[in-house]
Amino acid sequence: LDSDGTLTISGTGKIKVEWYNPPWETYNDSILNVVIEEGIKDVPGSILNHADKCVSVKIPASAEKIHPLAFDSMDSLKEIKLDESNPNYKIVDGVLFSKDGKTLVYFPHNLGITEYTVPETVEAISEYAFYTNICLKKLTVSDSVTSLGYSAFEYSEIEEFVLGNGVTEISSSCFGSI
């Protein structure tokens, strides 16, 4: 963690942290930005849990797996910066998707909008995709979406859902504690 509040995570392979107990947790109030360096392949859940002041996370091309809970309770998160050459993921209008656009992986908590329509390319909303989201108030799920993942909207503050006609699978806890 540097003096400007940027936490740099380096290495190769999977980031190995104890669930909800990353080694930098003591510094959560000082983390403003996170840079995950090239070589990291797996970004697990809870690595940035409660880094409430963090506004941006940079993810490398080498990232093969990004768990949506990596960003759990990051209420200030405005931007996920993704290396454009990443073969597995892409960012569209600030939202993290699978590279083919068929899965909405994660919607940042503080993207700056209160209403969102899921693009027609999306077939699935990932587990925890909108988990604990406090800023989004209205979500329109397009007809192309067939699957809503585990805890996708749990603990979010979304007030209005417009579900498309294509939804055939709603996983457990999808709308828990709303």
C-alpha positions in Angstrom: 0.0 0.0 0.0 1.6 3.2 -1.1 1.2 6.7 0.3 -1.4 7.6 -2.3 -3.7 4.8 -1.1 -3.0 2.4 -4.0 -2.8 -1.2 -3.0 -0.8 -3.3 -5.5 -1.3 -7.1 -5.5 1.4 -9.0 -7.4 2.4 -12.5 -7.9 1.3 -15.4 -10.1 -1.7 -17.7 -10.1 -4.5 -17.4 -7.6 -4.5 -14.8 -4.9 -4.6 -16.9 -1.8 -6.4 -15.3 1.1 -8.3 -16.5 4.1 -12.0 -16.0 3.5 -13.0 -12.5 4.7 -9.5 -12.0 6.2 -7.1 -10.6 3.6 -3.7 -9.6 4.9 -4.4 -5.9 4.0 -7.7 -5.8 5.8 -6.2 -3.7 8.6 -5.6 -0.9 6.0 -9.1 -1.0 4.4 -9.8 2.6 5.4 -6.6 3.7 3.5 -7.2 1.8 0.3 -8.4 4.2 -2.5 -7.3 2.2 -5.5 -6.3 -1.4 -6.2 -3.9 -2.6 -8.9 -3.8 -6.3 -9.5 -0.7 -7.0 -11.5 -0.2 -9.2 -14.6 0.4 -12.8 -13.6 -2.6 -13.1 -11.2 -5.0 -15.6 -12.7 -7.7 -16.0 -10.1 -9.3 -13.1 -8.1 -11.3 -14.8 -5.4 -14.2 -13.6 -3.3 -13.6 -11.3 -0.3 -10.1 -10.1 -1.2 -11.2 -6.5 -1.0 -14.1 -7.0 1.4 -15.1 -3.7 3.1 -12.4 -1.6 1.4 -15.2 1.0 1.6 -13.2 4.0 0.3 -11.8 2.2 -2.8 -13.0 3.9 -6.0 -11.2 1.8 -8.6 -9.8 -1.7 -9.2 -7.4 -2.5 -12.1 -7.5 -6.1 -13.3 -4.9 -7.6 -15.7 -5.2 -9.5 -18.9 -4.0 -12.7 -17.1 -7.2 -12.8 -14.9 -9.0 -16.0 -15.9 -11.5 -16.0 -13.0 -12.9 -13.0 -11.2 -15.4 -13.8 -8.3 -18.0 -11.1 -7.9 -17.6 -11.2 -4.1 -14.1 -9.9 -4.6 -15.8 -6.5 -4.5 -18.1 -7.2 -1.6 -19.3 -4.1 0.3 -17.1 -1.7 -1.7 -19.7 1.0 -1.6 -17.4 3.7 -3.2 -16.4 1.5 -6.2 -16.9 3.5 -9.3 -14.7 1.8 -11.8 -13.3 -1.5 -12.7 -10.4 -1.1 -15.1 -9.8 -4.2 -17.2 -6.9 -4.8 -19.5 -8.6 -4.8 -22.9 -6.6 -7.9 -24.0 -8.1 -10.0 -21.3 -9.5 -13.0 -23.1 -12.2 -13.9 -20.5 -13.9 -10.6 -19.5 -14.8 -7.2 -20.9 -16.2 -3.9 -19.5 -19.3 -2.4 -21.1 -20.5 1.0 -19.8 -18.6 0.3 -16.5 -20.2 -3.2 -16.0 -18.1 -6.4 -15.9 -19.2 -9.1 -18.4 -17.9 -12.4 -19.7 -16.0 -11.8 -22.9 -18.8 -13.1 -25.1 -21.3 -10.8 -23.3 -23.6 -13.7 -22.3 -23.0 -13.3 -18.6 -23.3 -10.1 -16.5 -20.6 -10.8 -13.9 -20.6 -7.7 -11.7 -22.2 -4.2 -11.4 -20.1 -1.7 -9.4 -21.9 -0.2 -6.4 -21.2 3.4 -7.2 -21.3 3.4 -11.0 -23.2 6.7 -10.8 -26.5 5.6 -12.3 -29.8 4.6 -10.6 -31.4 2.8 -13.4 -30.0 0.1 -15.6 -31.2 -2.2 -18.4 -29.4 -5.5 -18.9 -28.2 -5.7 -22.6 -30.0 -8.1 -24.9 -26.7 -10.1 -25.3 -26.9 -11.3 -21.7 -28.3 -14.8 -21.0 -27.3 -15.1 -17.3 -26.8 -12.8 -14.4 -23.9 -14.2 -12.3 -24.0 -15.1 -8.6 -23.6 -12.0 -6.4 -23.7 -9.7 -9.5 -25.6 -6.9 -7.7 -25.0 -8.2 -4.1 -25.2 -5.3 -1.6 -25.6 -2.7 -4.3 -26.7 0.5 -2.7 -27.0 2.9 -5.6 -29.1 1.2 -8.3 -32.8 1.7 -7.8 -34.4 0.3 -10.9 -33.2 -2.8 -12.9 -34.8 -4.0 -16.2 -33.8 -7.5 -17.1 -34.1 -8.1 -20.8 -36.0 -11.0 -22.3 -32.7 -12.7 -23.4 -31.8 -13.4 -19.7 -32.8 -17.0 -18.7 -30.9 -17.5 -15.4 -30.5 -15.4 -12.3 -27.6 -16.5 -10.1 -27.3 -17.4 -6.4 -27.7 -14.2 -4.3 -27.5 -12.1 -7.4 -29.6 -9.3 -5.8 -29.3 -10.2 -2.1 -29.0 -7.2 0.3 -29.2 -4.8 -2.6 -31.3 -1.6 -2.4 -32.9 -2.1 -5.8 -36.5 -0.9 -5.4 -38.0 -1.9 -8.8 -37.3 -5.0 -10.9 -38.7 -5.4 -14.4 -38.1 -9.1 -15.3 -38.1 -10.2 -18.9 -40.1 -13.1 -20.2 -37.1 -15.3 -20.7 -36.3 -16.0 -17.0 -36.6 -19.7 -16.3 -34.2 -20.2 -13.5 -34.0 -18.2 -10.3 -31.3 -19.5 -7.9 -31.8 -19.6 -4.1 -31.3 -16.4 -2.2 -31.4 -14.5 -5.5 -33.7 -11.8 -3.9 -32.8 -12.5 -0.3 -33.1 -9.7 2.2 -34.5 -7.1 -0.2 
